[in-house]
Amino acid sequence: MKQHIFLIIGLIAITDLSDTISQLILKSSINKIDWHVNSVKKALYLVWQLIKIPRVWLGFFLSGVSLLFWLFVLSRTDLSLAFSLDSMRYIMITLASVIFLKEKAGLIRWMGIVYVVFGIILVTVG
Amino acid sequence: MTIKKQITFKILIFLISTDLMETFAQFCFKKSAASAKFLTINHFSDGILFLKAVLPSGFLWLGLLSVLLIFITWVTILSKIDLSVAVPVASFSYIAVPLVSCIFLHERISALRWFGIVFILLGVILVSVSSRQREKPA
């Protein structure tokens, strides 16, 4: 398993990158719809509005790609190792939110990300 | 602005239940992937063999059903709060997934790996706290 660690990291990176793009598409679409959800009916209506947007389907496709790579990774490694490495999506999603969704990240948030990265390295070595 | 962006108790409950479903889905996917364990995948075309081994698994479809439910709750959460708030706060899986893989899949988790998981969690808490403080003045 150890000699495949970089291959696994690479595969999980592909998984997380497609997941990040998918989340970006979803969140920006939800922002555009600007719908106040306070019931199951309204939640389902939001889902209905979303599935009518073509780029949301690109997001679904990327989620599918992400799932396929993820399934392959899971067939080769421990669930605990795979899931811990998967936390690189926290960095990807926060960076993407700052760059593309103009969400603001302060010092504490970046410190938190450093903690997450350190945690990932520990998990990879361990 | 009619939409409040701060995390409420209700949203927290939604996030935790989404995470529990996520954990369940991950458990199902690992169970389904175990049926392809003895395949050697060297070429791209071997991916079809992998699919053939995984698709008949009931666990795969149970996992996919959970993903559908997760999508509905996740969309609801994202309509309430920022993406960079929702994702880090959804960190319950980092406790639940290793526990599930330890108890039900009999996987061993080293002390160092536990230490790393604790660090990831600390970072995630910091990120969430920063997000909440940022939302307050607005």
PDB file of C-alpha atoms in Angstrom:
ATOM      1  CA  MET A   1       0.000   0.000   0.000  1.00  0.00           C
ATOM      2  CA  LYS A   2       2.843   2.428   0.926  1.00  0.00           C
ATOM      3  CA  GLN A   3       4.371   2.500  -2.588  1.00  0.00           C
ATOM      4  CA  HIS A   4       1.013   3.483  -4.058  1.00  0.00           C
ATOM      5  CA  ILE A   5       0.545   6.445  -1.719  1.00  0.00           C
ATOM      6  CA  PHE A   6       1.326   9.108  -4.365  1.00  0.00           C
ATOM      7  CA  LEU A   7      -0.998   7.439  -6.857  1.00  0.00           C
ATOM      8  CA  ILE A   8      -3.742   7.425  -4.224  1.00  0.00           C
ATOM      9  CA  ILE A   9      -3.080  11.102  -3.361  1.00  0.00           C
ATOM     10  CA  GLY A  10      -3.295  11.947  -7.092  1.00  0.00           C
ATOM     11  CA  LEU A  11      -6.537  10.034  -7.557  1.00  0.00           C
ATOM     12  CA  ILE A  12      -8.090  11.673  -4.488  1.00  0.00           C
ATOM     13  CA  ALA A  13      -6.924  15.082  -5.819  1.00  0.00           C
ATOM     14  CA  ILE A  14      -8.888  14.399  -9.030  1.00  0.00           C
ATOM     15  CA  THR A  15     -11.871  13.305  -6.914  1.00  0.00           C
ATOM     16  CA  ASP A  16     -11.748  16.487  -4.821  1.00  0.00           C
ATOM     17  CA  LEU A  17     -11.125  18.854  -7.742  1.00  0.00           C
ATOM     18  CA  SER A  18     -14.201  17.603  -9.596  1.00  0.00           C
ATOM     19  CA  ASP A  19     -16.165  17.763  -6.330  1.00  0.00           C
ATOM     20  CA  THR A  20     -15.015  21.361  -5.744  1.00  0.00           C
ATOM     21  CA  ILE A  21     -16.077  22.470  -9.241  1.00  0.00           C
ATOM     22  CA  SER A  22     -19.405  20.699  -8.744  1.00  0.00           C
ATOM     23  CA  GLN A  23     -19.955  22.477  -5.383  1.00  0.00           C
ATOM     24  CA  LEU A  24     -19.021  25.851  -6.937  1.00  0.00           C
ATOM     25  CA  ILE A  25     -21.561  25.362  -9.716  1.00  0.00           C
ATOM     26  CA  LEU A  26     -24.230  24.323  -7.198  1.00  0.00           C
ATOM     27  CA  LYS A  27     -23.601  27.192  -4.759  1.00  0.00           C
ATOM     28  CA  SER A  28     -23.433  29.895  -7.448  1.00  0.00           C
ATOM     29  CA  SER A  29     -26.668  28.557  -8.969  1.00  0.00           C
ATOM     30  CA  ILE A  30     -28.375  28.609  -5.544  1.00  0.00           C
ATOM     31  CA  ASN A  31     -27.095  32.168  -4.989  1.00  0.00           C
ATOM     32  CA  LYS A  32     -28.669  33.216  -8.301  1.00  0.00           C
ATOM     33  CA  ILE A  33     -32.054  31.620  -7.493  1.00  0.00           C
ATOM     34  CA  ASP A  34     -32.006  33.291  -4.034  1.00  0.00           C
ATOM     35  CA  TRP A  35     -34.874  31.143  -2.699  1.00  0.00           C
ATOM     36  CA  HIS A  36     -35.871  31.080   0.975  1.00  0.00           C
ATOM     37  CA  VAL A  37     -36.301  27.431   2.037  1.00  0.00           C
ATOM     38  CA  ASN A  38     -38.390  26.801   5.166  1.00  0.00           C
ATOM     39  CA  SER A  39     -40.298  23.634   4.249  1.00  0.00           C
ATOM     40  CA  VAL A  40     -39.750  20.297   2.484  1.00  0.00           C
ATOM     41  CA  LYS A  41     -41.978  21.552  -0.344  1.00  0.00           C
ATOM     42  CA  LYS A  42     -39.804  24.643  -0.833  1.00  0.00           C
ATOM     43  CA  ALA A  43     -36.650  22.523  -0.658  1.00  0.00           C
ATOM     44  CA  LEU A  44     -37.995  20.242  -3.403  1.00  0.00           C
ATOM     45  CA  TYR A  45     -38.984  23.329  -5.425  1.00  0.00           C
ATOM     46  CA  LEU A  46     -35.393  24.605  -5.147  1.00  0.00           C
ATOM     47  CA  VAL A  47     -34.118  21.189  -6.311  1.00  0.00           C
ATOM     48  CA  TRP A  48     -36.583  21.411  -9.231  1.00  0.00           C
ATOM     49  CA  GLN A  49     -35.339  24.904 -10.153  1.00  0.00           C
ATOM     50  CA  LEU A  50     -31.733  23.665  -9.980  1.00  0.00           C
ATOM     51  CA  ILE A  51     -32.175  20.613 -12.207  1.00  0.00           C
ATOM     52  CA  LYS A  52     -33.556  22.902 -14.937  1.00  0.00           C
ATOM     53  CA  ILE A  53     -30.165  24.659 -15.168  1.00  0.00           C
ATOM     54  CA  PRO A  54     -27.845  22.939 -17.720  1.00  0.00           C
ATOM     55  CA  ARG A  55     -24.568  23.695 -15.900  1.00  0.00           C
ATOM     56  CA  VAL A  56     -25.924  22.020 -12.759  1.00  0.00           C
ATOM     57  CA  TRP A  57     -25.936  18.821 -14.848  1.00  0.00           C
ATOM     58  CA  LEU A  58     -22.256  19.443 -15.603  1.00  0.00           C
ATOM     59  CA  GLY A  59     -21.889  19.547 -11.819  1.00  0.00           C
ATOM     60  CA  PHE A  60     -23.734  16.202 -11.527  1.00  0.00           C
ATOM     61  CA  PHE A  61     -21.464  14.732 -14.207  1.00  0.00           C
ATOM     62  CA  LEU A  62     -18.387  15.928 -12.285  1.00  0.00           C
ATOM     63  CA  SER A  63     -19.858  14.428  -9.094  1.00  0.00           C
ATOM     64  CA  GLY A  64     -20.176  11.152 -11.009  1.00  0.00           C
ATOM     65  CA  VAL A  65     -16.539  11.378 -12.120  1.00  0.00           C
ATOM     66  CA  SER A  66     -15.616  12.155  -8.518  1.00  0.00           C
ATOM     67  CA  LEU A  67     -17.611   9.127  -7.283  1.00  0.00           C
ATOM     68  CA  LEU A  68     -15.981   6.754  -9.806  1.00  0.00           C
ATOM     69  CA  PHE A  69     -12.461   7.803  -8.801  1.00  0.00           C
ATOM     70  CA  TRP A  70     -13.525   7.625  -5.156  1.00  0.00           C
ATOM     71  CA  LEU A  71     -14.893   4.068  -5.533  1.00  0.00           C
ATOM     72  CA  PHE A  72     -11.646   3.011  -7.203  1.00  0.00           C
ATOM     73  CA  VAL A  73      -9.609   4.551  -4.365  1.00  0.00           C
ATOM     74  CA  LEU A  74     -11.794   2.807  -1.779  1.00  0.00           C
ATOM     75  CA  SER A  75     -11.189  -0.593  -3.419  1.00  0.00           C
ATOM     76  CA  ARG A  76      -7.428  -0.098  -2.921  1.00  0.00           C
ATOM     77  CA  THR A  77      -7.055   1.510   0.503  1.00  0.00           C
ATOM     78  CA  ASP A  78      -8.416   1.861   4.051  1.00  0.00           C
ATOM     79  CA  LEU A  79     -11.582   3.929   4.443  1.00  0.00           C
ATOM     80  CA  SER A  80      -9.916   5.887   7.267  1.00  0.00           C
ATOM     81  CA  LEU A  81      -6.836   6.776   5.163  1.00  0.00           C
ATOM     82  CA  ALA A  82      -8.870   7.626   2.058  1.00  0.00           C
ATOM     83  CA  PHE A  83     -11.319   9.768   3.999  1.00  0.00           C
ATOM     84  CA  SER A  84      -8.576  11.616   5.842  1.00  0.00           C
ATOM     85  CA  LEU A  85      -6.740  12.432   2.591  1.00  0.00           C
ATOM     86  CA  ASP A  86     -10.084  13.552   1.183  1.00  0.00           C
ATOM     87  CA  SER A  87      -9.899  16.533   3.566  1.00  0.00           C
ATOM     88  CA  MET A  88      -7.790  18.372   0.946  1.00  0.00           C
ATOM     89  CA  ARG A  89     -11.184  19.378  -0.408  1.00  0.00           C
ATOM     90  CA  TYR A  90     -11.495  21.777   2.556  1.00  0.00           C
ATOM     91  CA  ILE A  91      -8.545  23.742   1.161  1.00  0.00           C
ATOM     92  CA  MET A  92      -9.750  23.518  -2.439  1.00  0.00           C
ATOM     93  CA  ILE A  93     -13.309  24.582  -1.574  1.00  0.00           C
ATOM     94  CA  THR A  94     -12.244  27.461   0.697  1.00  0.00           C
ATOM     95  CA  LEU A  95      -9.801  28.747  -1.963  1.00  0.00           C
ATOM     96  CA  ALA A  96     -12.430  28.389  -4.677  1.00  0.00           C
ATOM     97  CA  SER A  97     -15.039  30.164  -2.507  1.00  0.00           C
ATOM     98  CA  VAL A  98     -12.654  33.090  -1.974  1.00  0.00           C
ATOM     99  CA  ILE A  99     -11.635  33.331  -5.644  1.00  0.00           C
ATOM    100  CA  PHE A 100     -14.897  32.605  -7.450  1.00  0.00           C
ATOM    101  CA  LEU A 101     -17.688  33.319  -4.950  1.00  0.00           C
ATOM    102  CA  LYS A 102     -15.934  36.344  -3.365  1.00  0.00           C
ATOM    103  CA  GLU A 103     -16.356  34.916   0.142  1.00  0.00           C
ATOM    104  CA  LYS A 104     -13.925  36.561   2.588  1.00  0.00           C
ATOM    105  CA  ALA A 105     -11.326  34.511   4.499  1.00  0.00           C
ATOM    106  CA  GLY A 106      -9.507  36.089   7.461  1.00  0.00           C
ATOM    107  CA  LEU A 107      -6.409  35.071   9.437  1.00  0.00           C
ATOM    108  CA  ILE A 108      -8.266  32.634  11.713  1.00  0.00           C
ATOM    109  CA  ARG A 109      -9.763  30.825   8.745  1.00  0.00           C
ATOM    110  CA  TRP A 110      -6.367  30.428   7.045  1.00  0.00           C
ATOM    111  CA  MET A 111      -4.903  29.255  10.381  1.00  0.00           C
ATOM    112  CA  GLY A 112      -7.635  26.667  10.450  1.00  0.00           C
ATOM    113  CA  ILE A 113      -6.651  25.565   6.951  1.00  0.00           C
ATOM    114  CA  VAL A 114      -2.985  25.212   8.057  1.00  0.00           C
ATOM    115  CA  TYR A 115      -4.218  22.965  10.905  1.00  0.00           C
ATOM    116  CA  VAL A 116      -6.172  20.916   8.386  1.00  0.00           C
ATOM    117  CA  VAL A 117      -3.102  20.560   6.119  1.00  0.00           C
ATOM    118  CA  PHE A 118      -0.931  19.529   9.094  1.00  0.00           C
ATOM    119  CA  GLY A 119      -3.569  17.011  10.089  1.00  0.00           C
ATOM    120  CA  ILE A 120      -3.573  15.599   6.543  1.00  0.00           C
ATOM    121  CA  ILE A 121       0.241  15.185   6.586  1.00  0.00           C
ATOM    122  CA  LEU A 122       0.086  13.390   9.969  1.00  0.00           C
ATOM    123  CA  VAL A 123      -2.620  11.081   8.686  1.00  0.00           C
ATOM    124  CA  THR A 124      -0.621  10.329   5.511  1.00  0.00           C
ATOM    125  CA  VAL A 125       2.566   9.520   7.460  1.00  0.00           C
ATOM    126  CA  GLY A 126       0.712   7.512  10.136  1.00  0.00           C
TER     127      GLY A 126
ATOM    128  CA  MET B   1     -31.532  41.049   2.395  1.00  0.00           C
ATOM    129  CA  THR B   2     -34.061  38.510   3.603  1.00  0.00           C
ATOM    130  CA  ILE B   3     -31.608  35.621   3.953  1.00  0.00           C
ATOM    131  CA  LYS B   4     -29.626  35.357   7.203  1.00  0.00           C
ATOM    132  CA  LYS B   5     -26.215  33.768   6.726  1.00  0.00           C
ATOM    133  CA  GLN B   6     -25.472  32.827  10.336  1.00  0.00           C
ATOM    134  CA  ILE B   7     -25.475  29.212  11.472  1.00  0.00           C
ATOM    135  CA  THR B   8     -28.593  28.380  13.490  1.00  0.00           C
ATOM    136  CA  PHE B   9     -29.318  25.313  15.613  1.00  0.00           C
ATOM    137  CA  LYS B  10     -31.626  24.020  12.875  1.00  0.00           C
ATOM    138  CA  ILE B  11     -28.890  24.276  10.217  1.00  0.00           C
ATOM    139  CA  LEU B  12     -26.471  22.501  12.589  1.00  0.00           C
ATOM    140  CA  ILE B  13     -28.957  19.617  12.978  1.00  0.00           C
ATOM    141  CA  PHE B  14     -29.282  19.509   9.172  1.00  0.00           C
ATOM    142  CA  LEU B  15     -25.487  19.423   8.781  1.00  0.00           C
ATOM    143  CA  ILE B  16     -25.077  16.611  11.340  1.00  0.00           C
ATOM    144  CA  SER B  17     -27.832  14.496   9.766  1.00  0.00           C
ATOM    145  CA  THR B  18     -26.295  15.111   6.325  1.00  0.00           C
ATOM    146  CA  ASP B  19     -22.974  13.918   7.744  1.00  0.00           C
ATOM    147  CA  LEU B  20     -24.556  10.819   9.288  1.00  0.00           C
ATOM    148  CA  MET B  21     -26.097   9.954   5.905  1.00  0.00           C
ATOM    149  CA  GLU B  22     -22.723  10.688   4.275  1.00  0.00           C
ATOM    150  CA  THR B  23     -21.034   8.285   6.700  1.00  0.00           C
ATOM    151  CA  PHE B  24     -23.657   5.651   5.914  1.00  0.00           C
ATOM    152  CA  ALA B  25     -23.118   6.228   2.166  1.00  0.00           C
ATOM    153  CA  GLN B  26     -19.331   5.908   2.554  1.00  0.00           C
ATOM    154  CA  PHE B  27     -19.804   2.668   4.502  1.00  0.00           C
ATOM    155  CA  CYS B  28     -22.033   1.338   1.673  1.00  0.00           C
ATOM    156  CA  PHE B  29     -19.509   2.367  -1.010  1.00  0.00           C
ATOM    157  CA  LYS B  30     -16.663   0.649   0.809  1.00  0.00           C
ATOM    158  CA  LYS B  31     -18.799  -2.501   1.118  1.00  0.00           C
ATOM    159  CA  SER B  32     -19.606  -2.409  -2.617  1.00  0.00           C
ATOM    160  CA  ALA B  33     -15.986  -1.693  -3.612  1.00  0.00           C
ATOM    161  CA  ALA B  34     -14.855  -4.719  -1.587  1.00  0.00           C
ATOM    162  CA  SER B  35     -16.440  -6.925  -4.271  1.00  0.00           C
ATOM    163  CA  ALA B  36     -13.856  -5.590  -6.776  1.00  0.00           C
ATOM    164  CA  LYS B  37     -10.914  -6.089  -4.441  1.00  0.00           C
ATOM    165  CA  PHE B  38      -9.342  -9.005  -6.343  1.00  0.00           C
ATOM    166  CA  LEU B  39      -9.477  -7.329  -9.762  1.00  0.00           C
ATOM    167  CA  THR B  40      -6.166  -6.115 -11.134  1.00  0.00           C
ATOM    168  CA  ILE B  41      -6.721  -2.836 -12.936  1.00  0.00           C
ATOM    169  CA  ASN B  42      -3.896  -1.980 -15.340  1.00  0.00           C
ATOM    170  CA  HIS B  43      -5.653  -0.556 -18.371  1.00  0.00           C
ATOM    171  CA  PHE B  44      -8.445   1.948 -18.886  1.00  0.00           C
ATOM    172  CA  SER B  45     -10.688  -0.828 -20.273  1.00  0.00           C
ATOM    173  CA  ASP B  46     -10.371  -2.670 -16.946  1.00  0.00           C
ATOM    174  CA  GLY B  47     -12.575   0.092 -15.556  1.00  0.00           C
ATOM    175  CA  ILE B  48     -15.534  -1.606 -17.264  1.00  0.00           C
ATOM    176  CA  LEU B  49     -14.693  -4.831 -15.406  1.00  0.00           C
ATOM    177  CA  PHE B  50     -14.593  -2.777 -12.227  1.00  0.00           C
ATOM    178  CA  LEU B  51     -18.060  -1.352 -12.969  1.00  0.00           C
ATOM    179  CA  LYS B  52     -19.388  -4.841 -13.729  1.00  0.00           C
ATOM    180  CA  ALA B  53     -18.158  -6.042 -10.345  1.00  0.00           C
ATOM    181  CA  VAL B  54     -19.529  -3.053  -8.422  1.00  0.00           C
ATOM    182  CA  LEU B  55     -22.923  -2.400 -10.110  1.00  0.00           C
ATOM    183  CA  PRO B  56     -24.797  -5.543  -8.892  1.00  0.00           C
ATOM    184  CA  SER B  57     -23.941  -4.732  -5.276  1.00  0.00           C
ATOM    185  CA  GLY B  58     -26.995  -3.734  -3.234  1.00  0.00           C
ATOM    186  CA  PHE B  59     -24.750  -1.613  -1.060  1.00  0.00           C
ATOM    187  CA  LEU B  60     -23.850   0.578  -4.066  1.00  0.00           C
ATOM    188  CA  TRP B  61     -27.510   1.394  -4.732  1.00  0.00           C
ATOM    189  CA  LEU B  62     -28.241   1.952  -1.026  1.00  0.00           C
ATOM    190  CA  GLY B  63     -25.290   4.360  -1.022  1.00  0.00           C
ATOM    191  CA  LEU B  64     -26.587   6.155  -4.128  1.00  0.00           C
ATOM    192  CA  LEU B  65     -30.060   6.506  -2.533  1.00  0.00           C
ATOM    193  CA  SER B  66     -28.421   8.159   0.481  1.00  0.00           C
ATOM    194  CA  VAL B  67     -26.575  10.496  -1.903  1.00  0.00           C
ATOM    195  CA  LEU B  68     -29.941  11.574  -3.383  1.00  0.00           C
ATOM    196  CA  LEU B  69     -31.297  12.391   0.100  1.00  0.00           C
ATOM    197  CA  ILE B  70     -28.029  14.157   0.967  1.00  0.00           C
ATOM    198  CA  PHE B  71     -28.425  16.332  -2.158  1.00  0.00           C
ATOM    199  CA  ILE B  72     -31.839  17.629  -1.004  1.00  0.00           C
ATOM    200  CA  THR B  73     -30.610  18.509   2.503  1.00  0.00           C
ATOM    201  CA  TRP B  74     -27.323  19.899   1.162  1.00  0.00           C
ATOM    202  CA  VAL B  75     -29.106  22.227  -1.282  1.00  0.00           C
ATOM    203  CA  THR B  76     -31.272  23.441   1.619  1.00  0.00           C
ATOM    204  CA  ILE B  77     -28.174  24.136   3.737  1.00  0.00           C
ATOM    205  CA  LEU B  78     -26.405  25.975   0.870  1.00  0.00           C
ATOM    206  CA  SER B  79     -29.445  28.198   0.380  1.00  0.00           C
ATOM    207  CA  LYS B  80     -28.947  29.402   3.979  1.00  0.00           C
ATOM    208  CA  ILE B  81     -25.179  29.746   4.513  1.00  0.00           C
ATOM    209  CA  ASP B  82     -21.867  30.330   2.652  1.00  0.00           C
ATOM    210  CA  LEU B  83     -20.090  27.420   0.952  1.00  0.00           C
ATOM    211  CA  SER B  84     -16.874  28.071   2.914  1.00  0.00           C
ATOM    212  CA  VAL B  85     -18.952  27.887   6.126  1.00  0.00           C
ATOM    213  CA  ALA B  86     -21.045  24.837   5.273  1.00  0.00           C
ATOM    214  CA  VAL B  87     -18.171  22.618   4.104  1.00  0.00           C
ATOM    215  CA  PRO B  88     -15.878  22.948   7.162  1.00  0.00           C
ATOM    216  CA  VAL B  89     -18.738  22.681   9.664  1.00  0.00           C
ATOM    217  CA  ALA B  90     -19.740  19.398   8.029  1.00  0.00           C
ATOM    218  CA  SER B  91     -16.795  17.760   9.800  1.00  0.00           C
ATOM    219  CA  PHE B  92     -18.697  15.186  11.848  1.00  0.00           C
ATOM    220  CA  SER B  93     -17.616  12.498   9.359  1.00  0.00           C
ATOM    221  CA  TYR B  94     -14.049  12.806  10.661  1.00  0.00           C
ATOM    222  CA  ILE B  95     -15.242  11.317  13.925  1.00  0.00           C
ATOM    223  CA  ALA B  96     -17.938   9.045  12.525  1.00  0.00           C
ATOM    224  CA  VAL B  97     -16.127   7.495   9.535  1.00  0.00           C
ATOM    225  CA  PRO B  98     -12.999   6.245  11.367  1.00  0.00           C
ATOM    226  CA  LEU B  99     -15.230   4.911  14.161  1.00  0.00           C
ATOM    227  CA  VAL B 100     -17.449   3.076  11.674  1.00  0.00           C
ATOM    228  CA  SER B 101     -14.456   1.657   9.759  1.00  0.00           C
ATOM    229  CA  CYS B 102     -12.882   0.645  13.071  1.00  0.00           C
ATOM    230  CA  ILE B 103     -15.998  -1.068  14.472  1.00  0.00           C
ATOM    231  CA  PHE B 104     -17.727  -2.525  11.384  1.00  0.00           C
ATOM    232  CA  LEU B 105     -14.877  -2.964   8.865  1.00  0.00           C
ATOM    233  CA  HIS B 106     -12.260  -3.953  11.491  1.00  0.00           C
ATOM    234  CA  GLU B 107      -9.679  -1.502  10.137  1.00  0.00           C
ATOM    235  CA  ARG B 108      -6.837  -0.488  12.463  1.00  0.00           C
ATOM    236  CA  ILE B 109      -6.197   3.217  13.028  1.00  0.00           C
ATOM    237  CA  SER B 110      -2.724   4.164  14.348  1.00  0.00           C
ATOM    238  CA  ALA B 111      -2.183   6.687  17.154  1.00  0.00           C
ATOM    239  CA  LEU B 112      -0.495   9.112  14.713  1.00  0.00           C
ATOM    240  CA  ARG B 113      -3.466   8.901  12.375  1.00  0.00           C
ATOM    241  CA  TRP B 114      -5.845   9.669  15.261  1.00  0.00           C
ATOM    242  CA  PHE B 115      -3.579  12.626  16.119  1.00  0.00           C
ATOM    243  CA  GLY B 116      -3.904  13.864  12.534  1.00  0.00           C
ATOM    244  CA  ILE B 117      -7.673  13.487  12.628  1.00  0.00           C
ATOM    245  CA  VAL B 118      -7.737  15.625  15.819  1.00  0.00           C
ATOM    246  CA  PHE B 119      -5.658  18.325  14.036  1.00  0.00           C
ATOM    247  CA  ILE B 120      -7.981  18.300  11.032  1.00  0.00           C
ATOM    248  CA  LEU B 121     -10.922  18.725  13.394  1.00  0.00           C
ATOM    249  CA  LEU B 122      -9.202  21.634  15.237  1.00  0.00           C
ATOM    250  CA  GLY B 123      -8.569  23.356  11.909  1.00  0.00           C
ATOM    251  CA  VAL B 124     -12.135  22.786  10.845  1.00  0.00           C
ATOM    252  CA  ILE B 125     -13.416  24.313  14.113  1.00  0.00           C
ATOM    253  CA  LEU B 126     -11.175  27.384  13.597  1.00  0.00           C
ATOM    254  CA  VAL B 127     -12.479  27.828  10.052  1.00  0.00           C
ATOM    255  CA  SER B 128     -16.087  27.622  11.234  1.00  0.00           C
ATOM    256  CA  VAL B 129     -15.506  30.056  14.126  1.00  0.00           C
ATOM    257  CA  SER B 130     -13.893  32.570  11.746  1.00  0.00           C
ATOM    258  CA  SER B 131     -16.873  32.272   9.429  1.00  0.00           C
ATOM    259  CA  ARG B 132     -19.360  32.920  12.220  1.00  0.00           C
ATOM    260  CA  GLN B 133     -17.457  35.964  13.500  1.00  0.00           C
ATOM    261  CA  ARG B 134     -17.324  37.336   9.982  1.00  0.00           C
ATOM    262  CA  GLU B 135     -21.076  36.984   9.559  1.00  0.00           C
ATOM    263  CA  LYS B 136     -22.014  38.837  12.765  1.00  0.00           C
ATOM    264  CA  PRO B 137     -21.272  42.482  11.752  1.00  0.00           C
ATOM    265  CA  ALA B 138     -23.271  42.075   8.545  1.00  0.00           C
TER     266      ALA B 138
END
